[in-house]
Short mmCIF file of C-alpha atoms in Angstrom, two decimals:
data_model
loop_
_atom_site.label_atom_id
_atom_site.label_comp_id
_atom_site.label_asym_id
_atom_site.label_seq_id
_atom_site.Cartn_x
_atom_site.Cartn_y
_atom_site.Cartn_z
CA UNK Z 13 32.75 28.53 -6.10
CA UNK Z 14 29.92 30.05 -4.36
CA UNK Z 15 30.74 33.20 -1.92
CA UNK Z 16 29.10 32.03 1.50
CA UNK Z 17 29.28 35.83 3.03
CA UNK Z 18 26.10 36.98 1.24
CA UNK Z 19 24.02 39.53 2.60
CA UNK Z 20 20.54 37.74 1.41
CA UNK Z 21 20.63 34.58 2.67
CA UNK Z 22 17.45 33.92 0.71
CA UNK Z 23 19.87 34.02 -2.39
CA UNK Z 24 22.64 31.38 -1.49
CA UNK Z 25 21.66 28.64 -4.15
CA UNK Z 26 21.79 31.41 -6.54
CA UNK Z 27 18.26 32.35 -7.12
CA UNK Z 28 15.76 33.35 -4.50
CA UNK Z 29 12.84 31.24 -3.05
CA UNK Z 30 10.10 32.33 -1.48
CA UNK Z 31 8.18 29.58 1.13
CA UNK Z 32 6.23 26.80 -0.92
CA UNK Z 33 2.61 27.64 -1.29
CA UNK Z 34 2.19 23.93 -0.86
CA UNK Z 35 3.66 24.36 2.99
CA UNK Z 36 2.58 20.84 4.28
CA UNK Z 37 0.42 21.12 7.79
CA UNK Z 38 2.13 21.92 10.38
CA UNK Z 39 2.22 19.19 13.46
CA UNK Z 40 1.14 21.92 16.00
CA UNK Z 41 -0.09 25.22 14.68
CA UNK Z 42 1.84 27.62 16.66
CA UNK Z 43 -0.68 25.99 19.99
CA UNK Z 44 -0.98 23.35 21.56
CA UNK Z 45 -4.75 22.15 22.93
CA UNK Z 46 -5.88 18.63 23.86
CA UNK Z 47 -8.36 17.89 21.97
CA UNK Z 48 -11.47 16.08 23.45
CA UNK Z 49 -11.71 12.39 24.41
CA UNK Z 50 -8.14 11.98 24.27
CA UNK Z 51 -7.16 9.01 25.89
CA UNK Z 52 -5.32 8.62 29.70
CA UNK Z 53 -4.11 5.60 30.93
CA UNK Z 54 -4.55 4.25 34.31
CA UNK Z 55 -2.28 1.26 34.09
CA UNK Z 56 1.70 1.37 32.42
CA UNK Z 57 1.20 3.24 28.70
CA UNK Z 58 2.11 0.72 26.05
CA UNK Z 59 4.94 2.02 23.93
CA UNK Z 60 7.65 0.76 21.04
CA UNK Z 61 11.11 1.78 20.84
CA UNK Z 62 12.93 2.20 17.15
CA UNK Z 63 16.68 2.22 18.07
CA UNK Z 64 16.41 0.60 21.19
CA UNK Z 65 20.55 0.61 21.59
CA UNK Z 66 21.09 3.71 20.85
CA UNK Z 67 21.27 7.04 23.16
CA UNK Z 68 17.86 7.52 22.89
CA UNK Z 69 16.24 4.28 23.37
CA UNK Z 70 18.25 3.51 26.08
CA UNK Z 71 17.09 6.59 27.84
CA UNK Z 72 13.89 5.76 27.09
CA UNK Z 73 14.51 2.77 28.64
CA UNK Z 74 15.94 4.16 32.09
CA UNK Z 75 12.73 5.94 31.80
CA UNK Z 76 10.47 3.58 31.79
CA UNK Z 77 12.76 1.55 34.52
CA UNK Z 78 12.23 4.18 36.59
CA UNK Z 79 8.44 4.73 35.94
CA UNK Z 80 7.26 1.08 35.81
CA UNK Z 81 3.90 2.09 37.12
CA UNK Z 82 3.39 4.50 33.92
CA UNK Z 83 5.17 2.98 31.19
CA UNK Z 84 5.51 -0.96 29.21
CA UNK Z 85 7.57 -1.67 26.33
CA UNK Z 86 6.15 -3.73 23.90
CA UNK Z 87 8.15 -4.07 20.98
CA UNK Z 88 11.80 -2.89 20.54
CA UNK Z 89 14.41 -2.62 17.57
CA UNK Z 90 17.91 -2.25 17.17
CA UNK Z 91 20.89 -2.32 14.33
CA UNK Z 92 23.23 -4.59 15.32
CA UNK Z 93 24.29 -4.30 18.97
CA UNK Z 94 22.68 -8.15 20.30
CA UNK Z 95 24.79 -8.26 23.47
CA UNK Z 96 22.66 -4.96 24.62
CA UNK Z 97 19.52 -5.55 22.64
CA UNK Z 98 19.78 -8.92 24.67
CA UNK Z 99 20.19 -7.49 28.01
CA UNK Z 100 17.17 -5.45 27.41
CA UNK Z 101 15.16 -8.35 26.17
CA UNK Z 102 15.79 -10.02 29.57
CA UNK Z 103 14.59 -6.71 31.75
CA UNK Z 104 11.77 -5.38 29.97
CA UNK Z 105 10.21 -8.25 28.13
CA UNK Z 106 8.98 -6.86 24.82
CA UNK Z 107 6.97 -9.10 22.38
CA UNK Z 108 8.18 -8.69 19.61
CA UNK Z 109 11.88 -7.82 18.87
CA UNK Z 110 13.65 -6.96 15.81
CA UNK Z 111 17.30 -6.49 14.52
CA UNK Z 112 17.77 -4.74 11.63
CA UNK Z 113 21.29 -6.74 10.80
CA UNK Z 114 19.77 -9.88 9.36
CA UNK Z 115 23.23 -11.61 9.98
CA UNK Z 116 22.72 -11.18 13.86
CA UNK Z 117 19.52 -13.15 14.02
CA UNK Z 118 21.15 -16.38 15.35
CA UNK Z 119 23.37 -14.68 17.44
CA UNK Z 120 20.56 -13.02 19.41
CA UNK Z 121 18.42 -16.04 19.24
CA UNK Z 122 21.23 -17.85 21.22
CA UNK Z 123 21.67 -15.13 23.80
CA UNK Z 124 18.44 -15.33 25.02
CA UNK Z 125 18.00 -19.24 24.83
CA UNK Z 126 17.58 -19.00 28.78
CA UNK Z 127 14.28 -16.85 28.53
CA UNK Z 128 11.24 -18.33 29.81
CA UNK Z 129 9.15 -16.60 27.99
CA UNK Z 130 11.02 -16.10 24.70
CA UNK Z 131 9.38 -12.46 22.37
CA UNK Z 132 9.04 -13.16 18.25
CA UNK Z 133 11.62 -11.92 16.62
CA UNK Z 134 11.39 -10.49 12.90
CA UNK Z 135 15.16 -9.95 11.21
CA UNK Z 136 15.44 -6.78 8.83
CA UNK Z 137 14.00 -3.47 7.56
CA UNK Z 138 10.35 -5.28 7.78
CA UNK Z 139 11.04 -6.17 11.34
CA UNK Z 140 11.46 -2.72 12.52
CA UNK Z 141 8.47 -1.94 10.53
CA UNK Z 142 6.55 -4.40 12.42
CA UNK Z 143 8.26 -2.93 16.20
CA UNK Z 144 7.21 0.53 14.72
CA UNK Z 145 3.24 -0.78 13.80
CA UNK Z 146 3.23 -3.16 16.62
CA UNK Z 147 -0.62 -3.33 17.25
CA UNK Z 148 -0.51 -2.64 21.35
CA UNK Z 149 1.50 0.17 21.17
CA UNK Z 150 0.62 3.34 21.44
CA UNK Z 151 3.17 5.44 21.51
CA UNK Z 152 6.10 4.91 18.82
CA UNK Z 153 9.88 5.90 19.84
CA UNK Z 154 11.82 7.25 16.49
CA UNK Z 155 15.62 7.28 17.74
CA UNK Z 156 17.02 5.85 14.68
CA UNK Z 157 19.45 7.84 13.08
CA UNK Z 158 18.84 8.91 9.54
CA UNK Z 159 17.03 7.82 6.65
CA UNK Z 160 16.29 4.26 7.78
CA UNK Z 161 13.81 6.47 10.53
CA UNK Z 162 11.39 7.26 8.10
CA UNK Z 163 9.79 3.83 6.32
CA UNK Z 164 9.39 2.78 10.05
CA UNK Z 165 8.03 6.20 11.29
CA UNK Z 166 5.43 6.61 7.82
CA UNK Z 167 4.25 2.57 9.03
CA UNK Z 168 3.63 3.95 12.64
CA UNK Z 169 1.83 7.06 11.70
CA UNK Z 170 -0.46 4.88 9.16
CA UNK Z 171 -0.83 2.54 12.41
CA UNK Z 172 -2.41 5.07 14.36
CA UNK Z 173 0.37 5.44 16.46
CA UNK Z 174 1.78 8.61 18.21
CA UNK Z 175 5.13 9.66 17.59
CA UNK Z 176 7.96 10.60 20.26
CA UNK Z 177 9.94 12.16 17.41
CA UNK Z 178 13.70 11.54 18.02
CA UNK Z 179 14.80 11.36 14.38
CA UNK Z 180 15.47 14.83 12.96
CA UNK Z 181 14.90 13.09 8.99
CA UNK Z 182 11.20 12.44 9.74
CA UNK Z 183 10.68 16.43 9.32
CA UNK Z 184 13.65 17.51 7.65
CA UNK Z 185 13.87 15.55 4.53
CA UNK Z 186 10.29 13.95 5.04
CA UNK Z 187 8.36 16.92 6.27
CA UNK Z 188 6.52 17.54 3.06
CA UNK Z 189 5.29 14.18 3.11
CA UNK Z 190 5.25 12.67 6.48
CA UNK Z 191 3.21 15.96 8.33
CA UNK Z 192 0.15 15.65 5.62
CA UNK Z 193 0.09 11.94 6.31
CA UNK Z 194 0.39 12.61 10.56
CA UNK Z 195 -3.02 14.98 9.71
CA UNK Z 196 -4.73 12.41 7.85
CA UNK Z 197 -4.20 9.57 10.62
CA UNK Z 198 -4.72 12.65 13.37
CA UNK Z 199 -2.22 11.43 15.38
CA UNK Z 200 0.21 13.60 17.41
CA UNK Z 201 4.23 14.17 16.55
CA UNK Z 202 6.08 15.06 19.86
CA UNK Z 203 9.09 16.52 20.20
CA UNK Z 204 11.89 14.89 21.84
CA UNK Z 205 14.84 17.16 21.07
CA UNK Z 206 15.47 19.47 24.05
CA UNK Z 207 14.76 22.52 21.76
CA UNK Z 208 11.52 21.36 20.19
CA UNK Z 209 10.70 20.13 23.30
CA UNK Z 210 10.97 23.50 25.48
CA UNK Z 211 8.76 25.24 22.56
CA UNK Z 212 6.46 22.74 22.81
CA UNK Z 213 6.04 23.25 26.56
CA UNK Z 214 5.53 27.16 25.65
CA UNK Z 215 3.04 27.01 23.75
CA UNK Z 216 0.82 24.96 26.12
CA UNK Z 217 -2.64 26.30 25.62
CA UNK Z 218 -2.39 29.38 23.59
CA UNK Z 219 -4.92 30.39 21.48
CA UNK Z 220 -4.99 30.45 17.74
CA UNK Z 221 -2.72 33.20 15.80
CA UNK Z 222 -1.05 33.99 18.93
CA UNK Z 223 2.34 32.86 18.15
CA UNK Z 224 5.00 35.66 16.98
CA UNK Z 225 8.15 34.12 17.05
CA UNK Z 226 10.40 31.23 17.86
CA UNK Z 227 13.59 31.69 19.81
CA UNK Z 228 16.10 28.80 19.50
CA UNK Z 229 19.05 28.81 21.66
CA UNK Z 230 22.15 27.43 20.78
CA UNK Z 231 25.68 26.46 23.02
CA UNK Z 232 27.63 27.80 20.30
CA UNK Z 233 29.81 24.37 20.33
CA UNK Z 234 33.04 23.71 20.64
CA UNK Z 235 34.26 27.06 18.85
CA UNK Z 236 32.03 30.03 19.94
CA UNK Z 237 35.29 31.51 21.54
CA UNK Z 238 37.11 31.20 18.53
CA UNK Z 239 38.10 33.34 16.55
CA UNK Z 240 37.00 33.11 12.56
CA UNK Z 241 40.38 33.10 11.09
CA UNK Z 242 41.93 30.17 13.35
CA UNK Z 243 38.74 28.03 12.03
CA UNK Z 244 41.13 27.15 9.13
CA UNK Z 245 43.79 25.03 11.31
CA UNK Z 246 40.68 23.15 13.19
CA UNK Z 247 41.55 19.28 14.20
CA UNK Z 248 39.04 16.54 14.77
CA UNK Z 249 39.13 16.59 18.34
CA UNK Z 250 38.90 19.87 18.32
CA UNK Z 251 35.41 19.89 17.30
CA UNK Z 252 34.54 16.90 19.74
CA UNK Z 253 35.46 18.89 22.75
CA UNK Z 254 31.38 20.09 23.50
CA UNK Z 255 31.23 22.63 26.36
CA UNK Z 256 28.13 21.32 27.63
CA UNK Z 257 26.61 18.13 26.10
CA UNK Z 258 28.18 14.31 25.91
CA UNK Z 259 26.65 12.93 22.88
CA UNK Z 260 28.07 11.20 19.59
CA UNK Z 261 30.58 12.81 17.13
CA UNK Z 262 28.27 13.80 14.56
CA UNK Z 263 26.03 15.54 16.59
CA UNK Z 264 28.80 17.25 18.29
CA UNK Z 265 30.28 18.00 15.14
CA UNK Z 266 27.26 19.63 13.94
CA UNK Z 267 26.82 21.70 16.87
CA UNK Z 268 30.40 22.71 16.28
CA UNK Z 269 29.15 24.38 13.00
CA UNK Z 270 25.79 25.09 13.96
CA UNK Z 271 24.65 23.35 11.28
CA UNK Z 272 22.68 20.99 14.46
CA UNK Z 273 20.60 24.64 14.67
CA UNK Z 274 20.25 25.06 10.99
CA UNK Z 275 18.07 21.90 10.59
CA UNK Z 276 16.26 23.06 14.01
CA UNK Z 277 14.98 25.97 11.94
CA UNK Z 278 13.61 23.75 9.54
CA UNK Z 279 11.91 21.45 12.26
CA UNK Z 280 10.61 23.97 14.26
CA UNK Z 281 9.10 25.70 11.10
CA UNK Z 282 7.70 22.23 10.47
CA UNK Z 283 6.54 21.52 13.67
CA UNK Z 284 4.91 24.80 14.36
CA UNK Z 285 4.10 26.14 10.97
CA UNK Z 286 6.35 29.36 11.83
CA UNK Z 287 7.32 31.63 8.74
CA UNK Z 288 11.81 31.31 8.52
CA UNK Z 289 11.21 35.09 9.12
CA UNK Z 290 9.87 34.56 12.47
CA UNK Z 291 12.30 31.98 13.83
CA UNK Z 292 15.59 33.15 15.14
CA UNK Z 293 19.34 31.32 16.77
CA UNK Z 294 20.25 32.79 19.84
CA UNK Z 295 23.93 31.54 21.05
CA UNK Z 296 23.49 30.84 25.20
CA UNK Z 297 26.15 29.32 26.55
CA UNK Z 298 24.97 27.90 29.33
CA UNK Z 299 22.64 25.53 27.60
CA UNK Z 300 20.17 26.21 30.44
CA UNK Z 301 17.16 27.69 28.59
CA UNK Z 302 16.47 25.10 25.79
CA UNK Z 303 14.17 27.72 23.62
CA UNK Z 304 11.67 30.49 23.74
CA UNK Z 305 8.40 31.82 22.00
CA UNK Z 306 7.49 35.21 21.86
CA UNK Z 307 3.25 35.90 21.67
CA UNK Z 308 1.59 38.36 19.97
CA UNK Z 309 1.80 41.13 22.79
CA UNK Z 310 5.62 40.71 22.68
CA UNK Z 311 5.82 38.30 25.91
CA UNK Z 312 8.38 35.70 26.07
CA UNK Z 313 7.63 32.26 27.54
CA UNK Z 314 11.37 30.73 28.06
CA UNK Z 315 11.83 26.76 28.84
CA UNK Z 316 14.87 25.99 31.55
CA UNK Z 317 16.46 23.03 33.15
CA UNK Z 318 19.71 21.36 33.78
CA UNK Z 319 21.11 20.08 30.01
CA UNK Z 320 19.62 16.51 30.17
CA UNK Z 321 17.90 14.40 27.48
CA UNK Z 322 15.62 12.55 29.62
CA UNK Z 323 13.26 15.32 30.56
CA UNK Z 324 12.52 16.22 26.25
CA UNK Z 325 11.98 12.20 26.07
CA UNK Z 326 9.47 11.43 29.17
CA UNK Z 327 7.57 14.59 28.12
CA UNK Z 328 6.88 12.47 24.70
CA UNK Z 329 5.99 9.86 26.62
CA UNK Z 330 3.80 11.59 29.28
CA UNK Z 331 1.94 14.53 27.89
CA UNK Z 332 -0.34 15.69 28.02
CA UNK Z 333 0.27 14.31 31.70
CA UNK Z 334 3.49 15.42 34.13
CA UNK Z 335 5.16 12.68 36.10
CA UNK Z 336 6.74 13.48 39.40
CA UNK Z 337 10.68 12.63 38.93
CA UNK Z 338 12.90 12.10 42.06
CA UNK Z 339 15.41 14.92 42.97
CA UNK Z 340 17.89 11.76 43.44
CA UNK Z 341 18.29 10.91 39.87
CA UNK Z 342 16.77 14.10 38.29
CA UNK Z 343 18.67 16.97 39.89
CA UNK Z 344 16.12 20.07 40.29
CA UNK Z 345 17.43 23.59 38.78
CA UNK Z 346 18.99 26.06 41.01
CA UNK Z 347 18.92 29.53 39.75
CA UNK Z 348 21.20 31.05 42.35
CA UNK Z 349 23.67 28.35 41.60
CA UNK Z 350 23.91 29.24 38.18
CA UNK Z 351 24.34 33.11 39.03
CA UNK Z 352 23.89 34.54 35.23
CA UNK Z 353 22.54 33.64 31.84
CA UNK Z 354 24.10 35.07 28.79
CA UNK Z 355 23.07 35.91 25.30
CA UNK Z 356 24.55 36.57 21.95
CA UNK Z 357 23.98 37.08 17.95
CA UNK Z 358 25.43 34.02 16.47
CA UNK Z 359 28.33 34.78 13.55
CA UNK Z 360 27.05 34.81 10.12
CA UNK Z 361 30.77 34.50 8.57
CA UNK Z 362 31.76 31.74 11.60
CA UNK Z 363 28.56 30.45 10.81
CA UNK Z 364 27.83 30.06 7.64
CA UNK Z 365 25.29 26.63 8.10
CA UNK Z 366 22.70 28.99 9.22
CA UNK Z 367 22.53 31.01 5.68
CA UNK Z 368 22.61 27.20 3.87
CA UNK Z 369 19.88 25.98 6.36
CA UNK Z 370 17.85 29.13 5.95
CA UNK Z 371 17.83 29.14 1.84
CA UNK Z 372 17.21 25.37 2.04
CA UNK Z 373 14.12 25.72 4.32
CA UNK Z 374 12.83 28.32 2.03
CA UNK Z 375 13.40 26.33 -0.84
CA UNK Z 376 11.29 23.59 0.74
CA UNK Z 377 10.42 20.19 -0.88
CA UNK Z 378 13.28 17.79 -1.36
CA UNK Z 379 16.00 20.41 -0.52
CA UNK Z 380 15.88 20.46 3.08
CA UNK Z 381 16.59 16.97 2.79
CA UNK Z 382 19.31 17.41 0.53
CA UNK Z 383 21.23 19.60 2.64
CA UNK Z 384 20.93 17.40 5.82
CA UNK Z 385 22.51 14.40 4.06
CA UNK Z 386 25.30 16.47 2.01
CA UNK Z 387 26.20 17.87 5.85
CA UNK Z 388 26.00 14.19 7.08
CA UNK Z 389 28.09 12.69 4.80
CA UNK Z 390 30.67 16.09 4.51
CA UNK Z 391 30.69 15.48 8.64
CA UNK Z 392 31.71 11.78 8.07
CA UNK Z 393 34.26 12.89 5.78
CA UNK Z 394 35.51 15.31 8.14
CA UNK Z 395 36.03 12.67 10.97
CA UNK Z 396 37.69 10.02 8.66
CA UNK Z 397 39.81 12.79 8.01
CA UNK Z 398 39.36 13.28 4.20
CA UNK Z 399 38.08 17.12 4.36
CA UNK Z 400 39.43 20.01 6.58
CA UNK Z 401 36.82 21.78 9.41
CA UNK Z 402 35.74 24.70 6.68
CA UNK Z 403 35.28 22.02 3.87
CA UNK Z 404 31.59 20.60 5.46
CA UNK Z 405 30.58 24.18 4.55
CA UNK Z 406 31.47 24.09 0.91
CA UNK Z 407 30.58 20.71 0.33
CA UNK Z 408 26.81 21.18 1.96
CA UNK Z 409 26.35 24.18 -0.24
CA UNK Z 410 27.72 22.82 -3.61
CA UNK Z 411 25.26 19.90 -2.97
CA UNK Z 412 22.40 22.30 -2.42
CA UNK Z 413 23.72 24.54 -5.65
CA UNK Z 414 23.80 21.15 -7.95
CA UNK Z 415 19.69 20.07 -6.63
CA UNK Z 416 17.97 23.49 -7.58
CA UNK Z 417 17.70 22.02 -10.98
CA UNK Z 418 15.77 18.92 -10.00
CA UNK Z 419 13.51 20.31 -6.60
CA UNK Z 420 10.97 18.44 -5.34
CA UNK Z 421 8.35 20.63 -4.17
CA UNK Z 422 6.19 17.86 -2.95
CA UNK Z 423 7.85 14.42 -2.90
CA UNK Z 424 6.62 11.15 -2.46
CA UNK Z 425 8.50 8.97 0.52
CA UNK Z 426 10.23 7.33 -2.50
CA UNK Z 427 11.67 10.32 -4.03
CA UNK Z 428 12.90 11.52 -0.34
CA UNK Z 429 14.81 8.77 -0.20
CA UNK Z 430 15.93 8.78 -3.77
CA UNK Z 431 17.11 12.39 -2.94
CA UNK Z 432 18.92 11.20 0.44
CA UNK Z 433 21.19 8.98 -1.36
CA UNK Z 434 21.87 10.85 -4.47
CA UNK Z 435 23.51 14.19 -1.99
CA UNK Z 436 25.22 11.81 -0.09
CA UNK Z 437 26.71 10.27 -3.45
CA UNK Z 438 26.91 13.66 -4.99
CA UNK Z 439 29.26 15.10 -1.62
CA UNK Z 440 31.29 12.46 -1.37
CA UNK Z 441 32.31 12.50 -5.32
CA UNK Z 442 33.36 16.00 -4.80
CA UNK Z 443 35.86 15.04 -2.27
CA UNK Z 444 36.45 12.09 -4.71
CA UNK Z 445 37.26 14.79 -7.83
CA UNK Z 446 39.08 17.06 -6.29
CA UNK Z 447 41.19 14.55 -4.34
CA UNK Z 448 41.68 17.33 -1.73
CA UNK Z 449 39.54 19.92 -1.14
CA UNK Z 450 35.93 20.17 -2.67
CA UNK Z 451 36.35 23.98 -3.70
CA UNK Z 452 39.13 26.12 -3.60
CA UNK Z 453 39.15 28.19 -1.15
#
């Protein structure tokens, strides 16, 4: 096996990396500046939602309920949940609407047979193509999960369209393709995870080169007052019990391990063009500054609010604008309330995602990718029950061991994907082989 408690995490797939030379374009340069003759909109901004039924999209959704005056929804897509995807159908009246479950087509079609005015509706992976390229929009959406995100997002980008970036594989497996095609099409990529988000709100206007360093802050999950050796005997629901956050099991799963902060590393070096050097996890348990930059003359511009999705996903929507939110349904931050914010060094050997994510990001190309789906599928695993808590470690980094032979430095969309489904394969066949756990311990 591979001995996770290195000093050099630069060294944890056995050799060292260095960062590609062929680093793709960042989205934002370590600034961001609106450029000249950018459009505004007077009337409701036409946008398209990719995942419509999911936590995201329906956010977005209560969004643009809420902000009628600012926002339209033109096209929407969803998996397979009709009965919702139908219910939103009938309140925001998209044009066109697409289920990716080809199967469900009928059943949709029937549960809005009482709609006046009835949208188009396109069945499959080329119907949420069409949602993502839908010719009025302006602004696509991304909060499908996985994979699947990217065909829809690359279609969007070569559209024209802006992206409100909810899907972490756009940048982590398809940054080395997806970010050269965003600069070719010169359209924007805008962070709507609450960390990405709060850096992109720091660095608001600075000027060139003056970016030093990226501080991402992180809950520490469900185990941050644990200690390392009772990691071992760790249950299921233990891992689903998030101090601060509601959200699905696999993302609370994978802030459990950090391994949710690992792949931040990699997007934020994506997104910003920051060296892995210069981009560092702070654990804050409050959840209550989302990140921090540090400029040149060592100042540090901090992001803070309440922990809520909403505000990350209506600054996608809005910027470069900022719309007025009631106090009613958007709660305004009370310092005094809070009384103290605390910091500490996240746990290399509790921790040991961040080393894998790290080495992956410097590895670049297809590997960042690579790891992402071996922890996606090791997490499934984990919840089914198959592999213990410590397990989703070994796995990830056996995947990331067995790739170095076959790196991508800079992959088409096609190999991406290839890559995507082979570590997925890959980790679950070690689970498969061993019958119990991947490596010995």
């Amino acid at each position: 096996g591979f001995n996770l408690k290195r000093k050099d995490c630069r060294a944890v797939f056995g050799r060292k990396f260095s960062c590609s030379a062929q680093a793709p374009p960042p989205a934002w340069p370590g600034r961001a500046v609106l450029e000249p003759g950018r459009r505004t909109y007077d009337g409701p901004k036409p946008i398209s939602i990719v995942g419509s039924t999911g936590s995201i999209g329906t956010q977005t959704l209560d969004i643009v309920a809420e902000n009628p005056d600012k926002f339209r929804v033109v096209a929407i897509a969803a998996g397979s949940n009709v009965t919702l995807l139908a219910d939103q159908v009938k309140t925001f009246k998209p044009q066109l609407v697409a289920v990716r479950n080809e199967s469900l087509v009928d059943e949709l079609k029937e549960a809005l047979a009482d709609v006046e005015q009835k949208p188009e509706i396109i069945p499959g992976e080329q119907g949420v193509i069409e949602v993502a390229r839908h010719p009025d929009a302006v602004t696509v959406v991304t909060g499908i999960v996985g994979c699947a995100g990217l065909k829809p997002t690359v279609a969007a980008i070569e559209a024209g369209k802006d992206i409100a970036l909810a899907n972490k594989e756009t940048l982590i497996a398809g940054g080395p393709f997806v970010l050269p095609l965003a600069q070719k099409h010169n359209i924007k990529i805008l962070p709507a995870d609450s960390e990405h988000s709060a850096i992109f709100q720091c660095i608001q206007g600075l000027p060139e080169g003056a970016l030093r360093r990226i501080i991402l802050t992180a809950s520490g999950g469900a185990f941050r007052d644990w200690p390392v050796d009772k990691l071992k005997d760790v249950k299921v629901a233990d891992a689903l019990k998030h101090p601060n956050w509601n959200m699905g099991k696999k993302i609370t799963v994978d802030s459990a391990t950090l391994f949710n902060k690992g792949l931040e590393v990699i997007e934020a070096h994506y997104l910003y063009g920051a060296e892995y050097d210069d981009i560092e996890i702070v654990i804050h348990p409050q959840s209550i500054i989302h990140s921090m930059v540090e400029t040149q003359d060592s100042s540090v511009l901090a992001q803070l609010g309440w922990p809520d999705m909403r505000l990350p996903i209506l600054y996608t929507l809005s910027w470069p604008d900022r719309i007025y939110c009631s106090e009613v349904t958007w709660p305004r931050l009370d310092l005094c309330k809070l009384g103290s914010l605390t910091f500490k060094a996240p746990d290399n050997v509790k921790y040991p995602s961040m080393d894998l994510a790290y080495s992956a990001g410097r590895a670049g190309g297809t590997m960042t990718g690579v790891l992402s789906a071996a922890n996606e599928k090791a997490v499934e695993m984990f919840i089914d029950e198959k592999i213990s808590y410590l397990d989703i470690f070994k796995v990830v980094e056996l995947t990331c061991a067995k790739h170095q032979a076959e790196l991508v430095v800079s992959p088409s969309l096609e190999e991406i994907i290839h890559y995507d489904l082979w570590a997925r394969k890959y980790a679950a066949n070690l689970h498969e082989s061993s019958r119990a756990s991947p490596v010995p311990a």
